Structures are given as C-alpha cells and as structure tokens.
Coordinates of N, CA and C in Angstrom, one line a residue:
M1 N -91.9 -27.1 2.1 CA -91.9 -28.6 2.1 C -92.9 -29.1 3.1
C2 N -93.3 -30.4 2.9 CA -94.2 -31.0 3.9 C -93.5 -31.1 5.2
V3 N -94.2 -31.0 6.3 CA -93.6 -31.0 7.6 C -94.0 -32.2 8.4
D4 N -93.2 -32.5 9.4 CA -93.5 -33.6 10.3 C -93.6 -34.9 9.7
G5 N -92.9 -35.1 8.5 CA -92.9 -36.3 7.8 C -91.6 -37.1 8.1
D6 N -91.6 -38.3 7.7 CA -90.3 -39.1 7.7 C -89.4 -38.6 6.7
N7 N -88.1 -38.4 7.1 CA -87.1 -37.8 6.2 C -86.2 -38.9 5.7
K8 N -86.0 -39.0 4.4 CA -85.1 -40.0 3.9 C -84.2 -39.3 2.9
E9 N -82.9 -39.7 2.7 CA -82.0 -39.0 1.9 C -81.2 -39.9 1.0
W10 N -81.0 -39.5 -0.2 CA -80.2 -40.3 -1.2 C -79.2 -39.3 -1.8
I11 N -78.0 -39.9 -2.2 CA -77.0 -39.1 -2.9 C -77.1 -39.5 -4.4
M12 N -77.3 -38.5 -5.2 CA -77.4 -38.8 -6.7 C -76.0 -38.6 -7.3
S13 N -75.9 -39.0 -8.6 CA -74.6 -38.8 -9.3 C -74.3 -37.4 -9.4
V14 N -75.3 -36.5 -9.5 CA -75.0 -35.1 -9.7 C -75.6 -34.2 -8.6
T15 N -76.5 -34.8 -7.8 CA -77.2 -34.0 -6.8 C -77.4 -34.8 -5.5
E16 N -77.5 -34.1 -4.4 CA -77.9 -34.7 -3.2 C -79.4 -34.4 -3.0
E17 N -80.2 -35.4 -2.7 CA -81.6 -35.4 -2.7 C -82.2 -35.9 -1.4
S18 N -83.2 -35.2 -0.9 CA -83.9 -35.7 0.3 C -85.4 -35.7 0.0
L19 N -86.1 -36.6 0.6 CA -87.6 -36.8 0.4 C -88.2 -36.8 1.8
Q20 N -89.4 -36.2 1.8 CA -90.3 -36.2 3.0 C -91.7 -36.6 2.6
A21 N -92.3 -37.3 3.5 CA -93.7 -37.7 3.3 C -94.5 -37.4 4.6
D22 N -95.7 -36.8 4.4 CA -96.6 -36.6 5.5 C -98.0 -37.1 5.1
S23 N -98.3 -38.4 5.5 CA -99.5 -39.0 5.1 C -100.7 -38.3 5.7
G24 N -100.5 -37.7 6.9 CA -101.6 -37.0 7.5 C -102.1 -35.8 6.7
A25 N -101.1 -35.0 6.2 CA -101.5 -33.9 5.3 C -101.6 -34.3 3.9
D26 N -101.3 -35.5 3.6 CA -101.4 -36.1 2.2 C -100.6 -35.3 1.3
C27 N -99.3 -35.2 1.6 CA -98.4 -34.5 0.7 C -97.0 -35.1 0.8
I28 N -96.2 -34.9 -0.2 CA -94.8 -35.3 -0.2 C -93.9 -34.1 -0.6
G29 N -92.7 -34.1 -0.2 CA -91.8 -33.0 -0.5 C -90.4 -33.6 -0.9
L30 N -89.8 -33.1 -2.0 CA -88.5 -33.5 -2.5 C -87.6 -32.3 -2.6
E31 N -86.4 -32.4 -2.1 CA -85.5 -31.3 -2.3 C -84.1 -31.8 -2.8
L32 N -83.5 -31.0 -3.7 CA -82.2 -31.4 -4.2 C -81.4 -30.2 -4.4
R33 N -80.1 -30.4 -4.3 CA -79.1 -29.3 -4.5 C -78.3 -29.6 -5.7
K34 N -78.2 -28.7 -6.7 CA -77.4 -29.0 -7.9 C -76.0 -28.6 -7.6
G35 N -75.1 -29.0 -8.5 CA -73.7 -28.7 -8.4 C -73.4 -27.3 -8.4
D36 N -74.2 -26.4 -9.0 CA -73.9 -25.0 -9.0 C -74.5 -24.2 -7.8
G37 N -75.0 -25.0 -6.9 CA -75.6 -24.4 -5.6 C -77.1 -24.1 -5.7
T38 N -77.7 -24.3 -6.8 CA -79.1 -24.1 -6.9 C -79.9 -25.1 -6.1
L39 N -80.9 -24.6 -5.3 CA -81.7 -25.5 -4.5 C -83.0 -25.6 -5.1
L40 N -83.4 -26.8 -5.5 CA -84.7 -27.1 -6.1 C -85.6 -27.9 -5.1
S41 N -86.9 -27.7 -5.2 CA -87.8 -28.5 -4.4 C -89.1 -28.7 -5.2
L42 N -89.7 -29.9 -4.9 CA -91.0 -30.2 -5.4 C -91.9 -30.6 -4.3
T43 N -93.0 -30.0 -4.2 CA -94.0 -30.4 -3.2 C -95.3 -30.8 -3.9
A44 N -95.8 -32.0 -3.6 CA -97.0 -32.6 -4.2 C -98.1 -32.6 -3.1
D45 N -99.1 -31.8 -3.3 CA -100.3 -31.7 -2.4 C -101.4 -32.5 -3.0
F46 N -101.5 -33.8 -2.6 CA -102.5 -34.7 -3.2 C -103.9 -34.2 -2.9
R47 N -104.1 -33.7 -1.7 CA -105.4 -33.2 -1.3 C -106.0 -32.1 -2.1
R48 N -105.2 -31.2 -2.5 CA -105.6 -30.1 -3.4 C -105.3 -30.3 -4.9
E49 N -104.6 -31.4 -5.2 CA -104.3 -31.6 -6.6 C -103.4 -30.5 -7.1
V50 N -102.3 -30.2 -6.3 CA -101.4 -29.1 -6.7 C -100.0 -29.6 -6.6
K51 N -99.2 -29.2 -7.5 CA -97.7 -29.5 -7.5 C -97.0 -28.2 -7.5
I52 N -96.0 -28.0 -6.6 CA -95.3 -26.7 -6.5 C -93.8 -27.0 -6.7
F53 N -93.2 -26.4 -7.7 CA -91.8 -26.4 -8.0 C -91.2 -25.1 -7.4
R54 N -90.1 -25.2 -6.7 CA -89.4 -24.0 -6.3 C -87.9 -24.0 -6.6
A55 N -87.4 -22.9 -7.1 CA -86.0 -22.9 -7.4 C -85.4 -21.7 -6.6
L56 N -84.3 -21.9 -5.9 CA -83.5 -20.8 -5.3 C -82.2 -20.8 -6.0
I57 N -82.0 -19.7 -6.8 CA -80.9 -19.6 -7.8 C -79.9 -18.6 -7.3
L58 N -78.6 -19.0 -7.2 CA -77.6 -18.0 -6.7 C -77.5 -16.9 -7.7
G59 N -77.5 -15.6 -7.2 CA -77.5 -14.4 -8.0 C -76.1 -14.1 -8.5
E60 N -76.0 -13.3 -9.6 CA -74.7 -12.9 -10.1 C -74.5 -11.5 -9.5
L61 N -73.8 -11.4 -8.4 CA -73.6 -10.1 -7.7 C -72.9 -9.1 -8.6
E62 N -72.0 -9.6 -9.4 CA -71.2 -8.6 -10.2 C -72.0 -8.0 -11.3
R63 N -73.2 -8.6 -11.5 CA -74.1 -8.1 -12.6 C -75.3 -7.4 -11.9
G64 N -75.2 -7.1 -10.7 CA -76.3 -6.3 -10.0 C -77.4 -7.1 -9.5
Q65 N -77.3 -8.4 -9.4 CA -78.4 -9.2 -8.9 C -78.3 -9.3 -7.4
S66 N -79.4 -9.7 -6.7 CA -79.3 -10.0 -5.3 C -78.6 -11.3 -5.0
Q67 N -78.4 -11.7 -3.8 CA -77.7 -12.9 -3.4 C -78.3 -14.1 -4.0
F68 N -79.6 -14.2 -4.0 CA -80.3 -15.3 -4.7 C -81.6 -14.9 -5.2
Q69 N -82.1 -15.7 -6.2 CA -83.4 -15.4 -6.8 C -84.3 -16.6 -6.6
A70 N -85.5 -16.3 -6.2 CA -86.5 -17.4 -5.9 C -87.6 -17.4 -7.0
L71 N -87.9 -18.6 -7.4 CA -89.0 -18.8 -8.4 C -89.9 -19.9 -7.9
C72 N -91.2 -19.8 -8.1 CA -92.2 -20.8 -7.8 C -93.1 -21.1 -9.0
F73 N -93.2 -22.3 -9.4 CA -94.1 -22.7 -10.5 C -95.1 -23.7 -10.0
V74 N -96.4 -23.4 -10.1 CA -97.5 -24.2 -9.6 C -98.3 -24.8 -10.7
T75 N -98.5 -26.1 -10.7 CA -99.2 -26.8 -11.7 C -100.2 -27.8 -11.1
R76 N -101.1 -28.3 -11.9 CA -102.0 -29.3 -11.5 C -101.3 -30.6 -11.2
L77 N -101.6 -31.3 -10.2 CA -101.0 -32.6 -9.9 C -102.0 -33.7 -10.4
H78 N -101.5 -34.5 -11.4 CA -102.4 -35.5 -12.0 C -102.2 -36.8 -11.2
R79 N -103.2 -37.7 -11.3 CA -103.1 -39.0 -10.7 C -102.0 -39.8 -11.3
N80 N -101.3 -40.6 -10.5 CA -100.3 -41.5 -10.9 C -99.0 -40.8 -11.4
E81 N -98.8 -39.6 -11.1 CA -97.6 -38.9 -11.4 C -96.5 -39.3 -10.5
I82 N -96.8 -39.6 -9.3 CA -95.9 -39.9 -8.2 C -96.6 -40.8 -7.2
I83 N -95.9 -41.6 -6.4 CA -96.5 -42.6 -5.5 C -97.3 -41.8 -4.4
P84 N -98.3 -42.4 -3.9 CA -99.1 -41.8 -2.8 C -98.2 -41.4 -1.6
S85 N -98.7 -40.4 -0.8 CA -97.9 -40.0 0.4 C -97.8 -41.2 1.4
E86 N -98.8 -42.0 1.5 CA -98.8 -43.1 2.5 C -97.7 -44.1 2.1
S87 N -97.6 -44.4 0.8 CA -96.6 -45.3 0.4 C -95.2 -44.7 0.5
M88 N -95.0 -43.4 0.2 CA -93.8 -42.7 0.4 C -93.3 -42.8 1.9
A89 N -94.2 -42.6 2.8 CA -93.9 -42.5 4.2 C -93.4 -43.9 4.7
K90 N -93.8 -45.0 4.0 CA -93.4 -46.3 4.4 C -92.0 -46.7 3.8
L91 N -91.5 -45.9 2.9 CA -90.2 -46.3 2.2 C -89.1 -46.4 3.2
R92 N -88.3 -47.4 3.1 CA -87.1 -47.5 3.9 C -85.9 -47.8 3.0
Q93 N -84.8 -47.1 3.2 CA -83.6 -47.3 2.4 C -82.5 -47.9 3.3
K94 N -82.1 -49.1 2.9 CA -81.0 -49.8 3.6 C -79.7 -49.0 3.5
N95 N -79.4 -48.4 2.4 CA -78.2 -47.7 2.1 C -78.5 -46.3 1.6
P96 N -78.9 -45.3 2.4 CA -79.3 -44.0 2.0 C -78.3 -43.2 1.2
K97 N -77.0 -43.6 1.4 CA -75.9 -42.8 0.7 C -75.5 -43.4 -0.7
T98 N -76.2 -44.5 -1.1 CA -75.9 -45.1 -2.3 C -76.3 -44.2 -3.5
V99 N -75.5 -44.2 -4.5 CA -75.8 -43.5 -5.8 C -76.8 -44.3 -6.5
R100 N -77.9 -43.6 -6.9 CA -79.0 -44.3 -7.5 C -79.3 -43.6 -8.9
Q101 N -79.7 -44.4 -9.8 CA -80.1 -44.0 -11.1 C -81.5 -44.3 -11.4
A102 N -82.3 -43.4 -12.0 CA -83.7 -43.7 -12.3 C -83.8 -44.8 -13.3
E103 N -84.9 -45.6 -13.1 CA -85.1 -46.7 -14.0 C -85.8 -46.2 -15.3
E104 N -86.5 -45.1 -15.2 CA -87.2 -44.6 -16.4 C -87.0 -43.1 -16.5
V105 N -86.7 -42.7 -17.7 CA -86.5 -41.3 -18.0 C -87.8 -40.8 -18.8
R106 N -88.6 -40.0 -18.1 CA -89.8 -39.5 -18.7 C -89.5 -38.3 -19.5
G107 N -90.4 -38.1 -20.5 CA -90.2 -37.0 -21.5 C -90.2 -35.6 -20.9
L108 N -89.4 -34.7 -21.5 CA -89.3 -33.3 -21.1 C -90.7 -32.6 -21.3
E109 N -91.1 -31.9 -20.3 CA -92.4 -31.2 -20.3 C -92.1 -29.7 -20.4
H110 N -92.7 -29.1 -21.5 CA -92.4 -27.6 -21.7 C -93.7 -26.9 -21.4
L111 N -93.7 -26.0 -20.4 CA -94.9 -25.4 -20.0 C -94.9 -23.9 -20.1
S112 N -96.0 -23.3 -20.6 CA -96.1 -21.8 -20.7 C -96.8 -21.3 -19.5
M113 N -96.1 -20.7 -18.6 CA -96.7 -20.2 -17.3 C -97.2 -18.8 -17.5
D114 N -98.4 -18.6 -17.9 CA -98.9 -17.4 -18.4 C -99.8 -16.6 -17.4
V115 N -99.8 -17.1 -16.1 CA -100.6 -16.5 -15.1 C -99.8 -16.4 -13.8
A116 N -99.9 -15.2 -13.1 CA -99.2 -15.0 -11.9 C -100.2 -15.3 -10.7
V117 N -99.7 -15.8 -9.6 CA -100.4 -16.2 -8.4 C -100.2 -15.2 -7.3
N118 N -101.2 -14.6 -6.7 CA -101.1 -13.7 -5.6 C -100.7 -14.5 -4.3
F119 N -99.5 -14.2 -3.8 CA -99.0 -15.0 -2.7 C -99.9 -14.9 -1.5
S120 N -100.4 -13.7 -1.2 CA -101.2 -13.5 0.0 C -102.5 -14.3 0.0
K121 N -103.0 -14.7 -1.2 CA -104.2 -15.5 -1.4 C -103.9 -17.0 -1.7
G122 N -102.6 -17.3 -1.9 CA -102.2 -18.6 -2.4 C -102.6 -19.8 -1.5
A123 N -102.8 -19.5 -0.2 CA -103.1 -20.6 0.7 C -104.5 -21.2 0.3
Q124 N -105.3 -20.5 -0.4 CA -106.6 -21.0 -0.8 C -106.4 -22.1 -1.9
L125 N -105.3 -22.0 -2.6 CA -105.0 -23.0 -3.6 C -104.3 -24.2 -3.0
S126 N -103.3 -23.9 -2.2 CA -102.6 -25.0 -1.4 C -102.0 -24.3 -0.2
P127 N -102.2 -24.9 1.0 CA -101.6 -24.3 2.2 C -100.1 -24.3 2.2
H128 N -99.5 -25.1 1.3 CA -98.0 -25.2 1.3 C -97.4 -24.0 0.5
I129 N -98.1 -23.3 -0.3 CA -97.6 -22.2 -1.0 C -97.0 -21.1 0.0
H130 N -97.7 -20.9 1.1 CA -97.2 -19.9 2.1 C -95.8 -20.2 2.6
N131 N -95.4 -21.4 2.8 CA -94.1 -21.8 3.3 C -93.1 -22.0 2.1
V132 N -93.5 -22.7 1.1 CA -92.6 -23.1 0.0 C -92.2 -21.8 -0.8
C133 N -93.2 -20.9 -1.0 CA -92.9 -19.8 -1.9 C -92.7 -18.5 -1.2
S134 N -92.4 -18.5 0.1 CA -92.3 -17.3 0.9 C -91.2 -16.4 0.4
E135 N -90.2 -17.0 -0.2 CA -89.1 -16.2 -0.8 C -89.3 -15.8 -2.2
A136 N -90.4 -16.2 -2.8 CA -90.7 -15.9 -4.2 C -92.1 -15.3 -4.4
Q137 N -92.4 -14.3 -3.4 CA -93.7 -13.8 -3.4 C -94.1 -13.0 -4.6
E138 N -93.2 -12.5 -5.3 CA -93.5 -11.7 -6.6 C -93.2 -12.6 -7.8
A139 N -92.9 -13.8 -7.6 CA -92.5 -14.7 -8.8 C -93.1 -16.1 -8.6
I140 N -94.5 -16.1 -8.5 CA -95.2 -17.4 -8.4 C -96.0 -17.5 -9.7
Y141 N -95.8 -18.5 -10.5 CA -96.4 -18.6 -11.8 C -97.2 -19.9 -11.9
T142 N -98.3 -19.9 -12.7 CA -99.0 -21.1 -13.1 C -99.5 -20.9 -14.5
R143 N -100.4 -21.7 -15.0 CA -100.8 -21.6 -16.4 C -102.3 -21.6 -16.5
E144 N -102.9 -21.0 -17.5 CA -104.3 -20.8 -17.6 C -105.1 -22.1 -17.6
E145 N -104.6 -23.1 -18.3 CA -105.4 -24.4 -18.3 C -105.5 -25.0 -16.9
D146 N -104.5 -24.8 -16.1 CA -104.6 -25.4 -14.7 C -105.5 -24.5 -13.9
V147 N -105.5 -23.2 -14.1 CA -106.4 -22.3 -13.4 C -107.9 -22.7 -13.7
K148 N -108.2 -23.0 -14.9 CA -109.6 -23.4 -15.2 C -110.0 -24.6 -14.5
F149 N -109.1 -25.6 -14.3 CA -109.4 -26.8 -13.5 C -109.7 -26.4 -12.1
W150 N -108.8 -25.5 -11.5 CA -109.0 -25.2 -10.1 C -110.3 -24.3 -9.9
L151 N -110.6 -23.5 -10.8 CA -111.8 -22.7 -10.7 C -113.0 -23.5 -10.7
E152 N -113.0 -24.6 -11.5 CA -114.1 -25.5 -11.5 C -114.3 -26.3 -10.1
K153 N -113.2 -26.3 -9.3 CA -113.2 -26.9 -8.0 C -113.6 -25.9 -6.9
G154 N -113.8 -24.7 -7.3 CA -114.3 -23.7 -6.4 C -113.2 -22.7 -5.8
V155 N -112.0 -22.8 -6.4 CA -110.9 -21.9 -5.9 C -111.3 -20.4 -6.3
D156 N -110.9 -19.5 -5.5 CA -111.2 -18.1 -5.7 C -110.3 -17.5 -6.9
G157 N -110.9 -17.1 -7.9 CA -110.2 -16.6 -9.1 C -109.5 -15.3 -8.9
S158 N -109.7 -14.6 -7.8 CA -109.1 -13.3 -7.6 C -107.6 -13.4 -7.3
M159 N -107.1 -14.6 -7.0 CA -105.7 -14.8 -6.8 C -104.8 -14.9 -8.0
F160 N -105.5 -15.0 -9.2 CA -104.8 -15.1 -10.4 C -104.8 -13.9 -11.3
E161 N -103.7 -13.6 -12.0 CA -103.6 -12.5 -12.9 C -102.9 -12.9 -14.2
V162 N -103.6 -12.8 -15.3 CA -103.0 -13.2 -16.6 C -101.8 -12.2 -16.9
L163 N -100.7 -12.8 -17.3 CA -99.5 -12.1 -17.6 C -99.5 -11.7 -19.1
P164 N -98.7 -10.6 -19.4 CA -98.6 -10.2 -20.8 C -97.9 -11.3 -21.7
Q165 N -98.4 -11.5 -22.9 CA -97.9 -12.4 -23.8 C -97.4 -11.7 -25.1
S166 N -96.8 -12.5 -26.0 CA -96.3 -11.9 -27.2 C -97.4 -11.4 -28.1
A167 N -98.6 -12.0 -28.0 CA -99.7 -11.5 -28.8 C -100.2 -10.2 -28.3
D168 N -100.0 -9.9 -27.0 CA -100.4 -8.6 -26.4 C -99.4 -7.5 -26.7
L169 N -98.1 -7.9 -26.7 CA -97.0 -7.0 -26.9 C -96.1 -7.5 -28.0
P170 N -96.3 -7.0 -29.2 CA -95.6 -7.4 -30.4 C -94.1 -7.4 -30.3
D171 N -93.6 -6.4 -29.5 CA -92.1 -6.3 -29.4 C -91.6 -7.2 -28.3
L172 N -92.4 -8.0 -27.6 CA -92.0 -8.9 -26.5 C -91.1 -10.0 -27.1
Q173 N -89.9 -10.1 -26.7 CA -89.0 -11.1 -27.2 C -88.7 -12.2 -26.1
R174 N -88.1 -13.3 -26.5 CA -87.5 -14.2 -25.6 C -86.3 -13.5 -25.0
C175 N -86.1 -13.8 -23.7 CA -85.0 -13.1 -23.0 C -83.6 -13.4 -23.6
K176 N -83.4 -14.6 -24.1 CA -82.1 -14.9 -24.7 C -81.8 -14.1 -26.0
L177 N -82.9 -13.5 -26.6 CA -82.7 -12.7 -27.8 C -82.7 -11.2 -27.5
C178 N -83.0 -10.9 -26.2 CA -83.1 -9.5 -25.8 C -81.8 -8.9 -25.4
S179 N -81.3 -7.8 -26.0 CA -80.0 -7.2 -25.6 C -80.1 -6.2 -24.5
D180 N -81.3 -5.7 -24.2 CA -81.5 -4.7 -23.2 C -81.9 -5.4 -21.9
R181 N -81.0 -5.3 -20.8 CA -81.3 -6.0 -19.6 C -82.5 -5.4 -18.8
W182 N -83.0 -4.2 -19.2 CA -84.1 -3.6 -18.5 C -85.4 -3.6 -19.2
K183 N -85.4 -4.4 -20.3 CA -86.7 -4.5 -21.1 C -87.4 -5.8 -20.6
P184 N -88.8 -5.8 -20.7 CA -89.5 -7.1 -20.4 C -89.3 -8.1 -21.5
C185 N -89.4 -9.4 -21.1 CA -89.1 -10.4 -22.1 C -89.7 -11.7 -21.5
I186 N -89.7 -12.8 -22.4 CA -90.2 -14.1 -21.9 C -89.0 -14.9 -21.5
C187 N -88.9 -15.2 -20.2 CA -87.8 -16.0 -19.6 C -88.1 -17.5 -19.7
S188 N -87.1 -18.2 -19.8 CA -87.2 -19.7 -19.8 C -86.3 -20.3 -18.7
Y189 N -86.8 -21.2 -17.9 CA -86.1 -21.8 -16.8 C -86.3 -23.3 -16.9
S190 N -85.2 -24.1 -16.9 CA -85.3 -25.5 -16.9 C -84.8 -26.1 -15.7
L191 N -85.4 -27.2 -15.3 CA -85.0 -28.0 -14.1 C -85.2 -29.5 -14.3
S192 N -84.6 -30.3 -13.6 CA -84.7 -31.7 -13.7 C -84.8 -32.4 -12.3
I193 N -85.9 -33.2 -12.1 CA -86.0 -34.0 -10.9 C -85.3 -35.3 -11.3
E194 N -84.1 -35.5 -10.7 CA -83.2 -36.6 -11.2 C -83.7 -38.0 -10.7
W195 N -84.4 -38.1 -9.6 CA -84.8 -39.4 -9.1 C -86.0 -39.2 -8.2
Y196 N -87.1 -39.9 -8.5 CA -88.3 -39.8 -7.6 C -89.1 -41.1 -7.8
P197 N -89.8 -41.5 -6.8 CA -90.6 -42.8 -6.9 C -91.9 -42.4 -7.6
C198 N -92.0 -42.9 -8.9 CA -93.1 -42.5 -9.7 C -94.3 -43.4 -9.7
M199 N -94.0 -44.7 -9.4 CA -95.2 -45.6 -9.3 C -94.8 -46.8 -8.5
L200 N -95.8 -47.5 -8.0 CA -95.7 -48.7 -7.2 C -95.5 -49.9 -8.1
K201 N -94.7 -50.9 -7.7 CA -94.6 -52.2 -8.4 C -95.5 -53.2 -7.7
Y202 N -96.1 -54.1 -8.4 CA -97.0 -55.1 -7.9 C -96.4 -56.5 -8.3
C203 N -96.4 -57.4 -7.4 CA -96.0 -58.8 -7.7 C -97.2 -59.7 -7.4
R204 N -97.1 -60.9 -8.0 CA -98.2 -61.9 -7.9 C -97.8 -63.0 -7.0
S205 N -98.7 -63.6 -6.3 CA -98.5 -64.8 -5.5 C -99.6 -65.7 -5.7
R206 N -99.4 -67.0 -5.5 CA -100.4 -68.0 -5.6 C -100.5 -68.8 -4.3
D207 N -101.7 -68.9 -3.8 CA -101.9 -69.7 -2.5 C -102.0 -71.2 -2.8
A208 N -102.2 -71.9 -1.7 CA -102.3 -73.4 -1.8 C -103.4 -73.9 -2.7
S209 N -104.5 -73.1 -2.8 CA -105.6 -73.5 -3.7 C -105.4 -73.1 -5.1
G210 N -104.3 -72.4 -5.4 CA -104.0 -71.9 -6.7 C -104.6 -70.5 -7.1
K211 N -105.2 -69.9 -6.1 CA -105.7 -68.5 -6.3 C -104.6 -67.5 -6.4
V212 N -104.6 -66.7 -7.4 CA -103.6 -65.7 -7.6 C -104.0 -64.3 -7.0
S213 N -103.1 -63.7 -6.3 CA -103.4 -62.4 -5.8 C -102.1 -61.5 -6.0
S214 N -102.3 -60.2 -6.0 CA -101.3 -59.2 -6.2 C -101.0 -58.5 -4.9
Y215 N -99.8 -58.0 -4.8 CA -99.4 -57.2 -3.6 C -98.3 -56.2 -4.0
K216 N -98.2 -55.1 -3.2 CA -97.1 -54.1 -3.4 C -95.8 -54.7 -3.1
C217 N -94.8 -54.6 -4.0 CA -93.5 -55.2 -3.7 C -92.4 -54.3 -4.1
G218 N -92.6 -53.0 -4.1 CA -91.5 -52.1 -4.4 C -92.0 -50.8 -5.2
I219 N -91.0 -50.1 -5.6 CA -91.3 -48.8 -6.4 C -90.6 -48.8 -7.7
R220 N -91.0 -48.0 -8.6 CA -90.3 -47.7 -9.8 C -89.9 -46.3 -9.8
S221 N -88.6 -46.0 -10.1 CA -88.1 -44.7 -10.0 C -88.0 -44.0 -11.4
C222 N -88.2 -42.7 -11.4 CA -88.2 -41.9 -12.7 C -87.3 -40.7 -12.6
Q223 N -87.0 -40.2 -13.7 CA -86.3 -38.9 -13.8 C -87.1 -38.1 -14.9
K224 N -87.3 -36.8 -14.6 CA -88.1 -36.0 -15.5 C -87.6 -34.5 -15.5
G225 N -87.6 -34.0 -16.7 CA -87.2 -32.6 -16.9 C -88.4 -31.7 -17.2
Y226 N -88.3 -30.4 -16.8 CA -89.3 -29.4 -17.1 C -88.6 -28.1 -17.6
T227 N -89.3 -27.5 -18.5 CA -88.9 -26.1 -19.0 C -90.1 -25.2 -18.8
F228 N -89.9 -24.1 -18.1 CA -91.0 -23.2 -17.8 C -90.7 -21.9 -18.6
D229 N -91.7 -21.4 -19.3 CA -91.6 -20.1 -20.0 C -92.5 -19.1 -19.3
Y230 N -92.1 -17.9 -18.9 CA -92.9 -17.0 -18.2 C -92.4 -15.5 -18.4
Y231 N -93.3 -14.6 -18.2 CA -93.0 -13.2 -18.4 C -92.2 -12.6 -17.3
V232 N -91.2 -11.8 -17.6 CA -90.5 -11.0 -16.6 C -90.5 -9.5 -17.0
P233 N -90.6 -8.6 -16.0 CA -90.7 -7.2 -16.4 C -89.3 -6.6 -16.9
Q234 N -88.2 -7.4 -16.6 CA -86.9 -6.9 -17.1 C -86.0 -8.2 -17.2
K235 N -85.2 -8.2 -18.2 CA -84.3 -9.3 -18.5 C -83.3 -9.5 -17.3
Q236 N -83.0 -8.5 -16.5 CA -82.2 -8.6 -15.4 C -82.6 -9.7 -14.4
L237 N -83.9 -10.1 -14.5 CA -84.4 -11.2 -13.7 C -84.2 -12.5 -14.3
C238 N -83.5 -12.6 -15.4 CA -83.4 -13.8 -16.2 C -82.1 -13.9 -16.9
L239 N -81.0 -13.6 -16.2 CA -79.7 -13.6 -16.8 C -79.1 -14.9 -17.2
W240 N -79.7 -16.0 -16.7 CA -79.2 -17.4 -17.1 C -79.7 -17.7 -18.5
D241 N -80.7 -17.0 -19.0 CA -81.3 -17.4 -20.2 C -80.7 -16.5 -21.3
E242 N -79.5 -16.8 -21.7 CA -78.7 -16.1 -22.7 C -78.1 -17.0 -23.7
E243 N -78.0 -16.5 -24.9 CA -77.4 -17.4 -25.9 C -75.9 -17.4 -25.7
T244 N -75.3 -18.6 -25.8 CA -73.8 -18.7 -25.6 C -73.1 -18.6 -26.9

C-alpha cells in the first residue's frame, strides 16, 4: 500500500474499506476485507502508470492448502480511472462509519493475465510491487498488451515471462473443468472494488460581472468488478474455481 498518506475509512454494506493517499509519491491505496475473510487491495501508481491488485485468500487447510494464498495482478493504469492522489489526500469524511453505496456501477472487466512478473525485478515496473506483492512472489501476473506499453516506456523486458496458454498446450483446461488437482489449468479469480472515488465533480459559479467559472465540488463514486484468467501449474492452487 502507499505509505505515509492520510488514512480514511468507510464501512460498506458487505465490506470494510480503507483508503490511503500519498501525493508526494503520487499513488493511492485501497484495502477492503470481504465477509469470507479475503483481504483485497488496490494500489494505483500514477507516476509509473501501474495498477496493482492483491488478494490474500484464506486457504482450505483440510484440502492441503497453506493458511492463505496470495495473488497479485498488475495492469496498466489509464487516465481518469480514479481521482488523482492529490485530490484523494484532501478528502474528508464527516461520518467515516456511514454505509455508502457507489453512485455508478462500471462494467465487469475480464482480463487474460498471460505473463508472469519476476518479483526481484518488479521494482523497475513500480516500487510498490516489492511491498504489496511480497507474499505473492511466485504469483504476480500481468498481460501482454500492458507489457508492450511498458516496454515502449523503457521498462526492462527481462522481468516478464510469457505463460503457457491453451494454444501451446492443447490439453490445458479451465480449472473448473479439471478433475485432477495436480494438473496445470487456467484459473479464474474474480474480485470487486465496491466503492472508490472514480472522478471529480465540477460545479459552476457566476461572478458579479456574469462570468461563469467552474470549480471542484465533490467526487463521484464507482463500483467495478474484475475477473482474471491465468495459468497455474496445478489445480491445487485454484480450488475456489470449481463448478458447483
């Protein structure tokens, strides 16, 4: 998460959420805990144009998993996806424990994460990867189209490794269709950011001479869901993705 920023907290209808902003580092961080104990975070690095999703998922001990499983998904941060860090740092909530509902539900984004990121070199992409993804060192994923964008900006390509896909391995199935827990498959993980400030609101005023000017007068809140598809060397690492 971003550090040394102002910390603000909201309680959602299904999650407890906290937001941080560090205008000096030009980043924001959001963290939320789901009802099942899963801890999700989103870090937006405006300076490097990088967005990092992290999930800490409670393991199924009775099925041979560790206490928790960590995943990191790294994507390009586009302009106007979320309000600037400087504006986020200035947010003040009169009632931080109020239940809030997003004003806008943005469409589900389905992403194929076909590239692995080398943790030891990840700081070249964003310095936040070292802290945010420290528990997911072997499970940091991105996608080829974002890699091309970063390579054009001068990022070292040696940190990226293209993962096997169905075209490379004809027998590669989706994990939910795979009956063998020790076979490789394509895992799917979904998450939702229930509430975040996605854009600034502007109001207009008129002075004595009749001249109209605009000024910032609030934020618009959004909710957005994501589904990530990615390769795992064994279905044991993807037990949540099963047909019911």
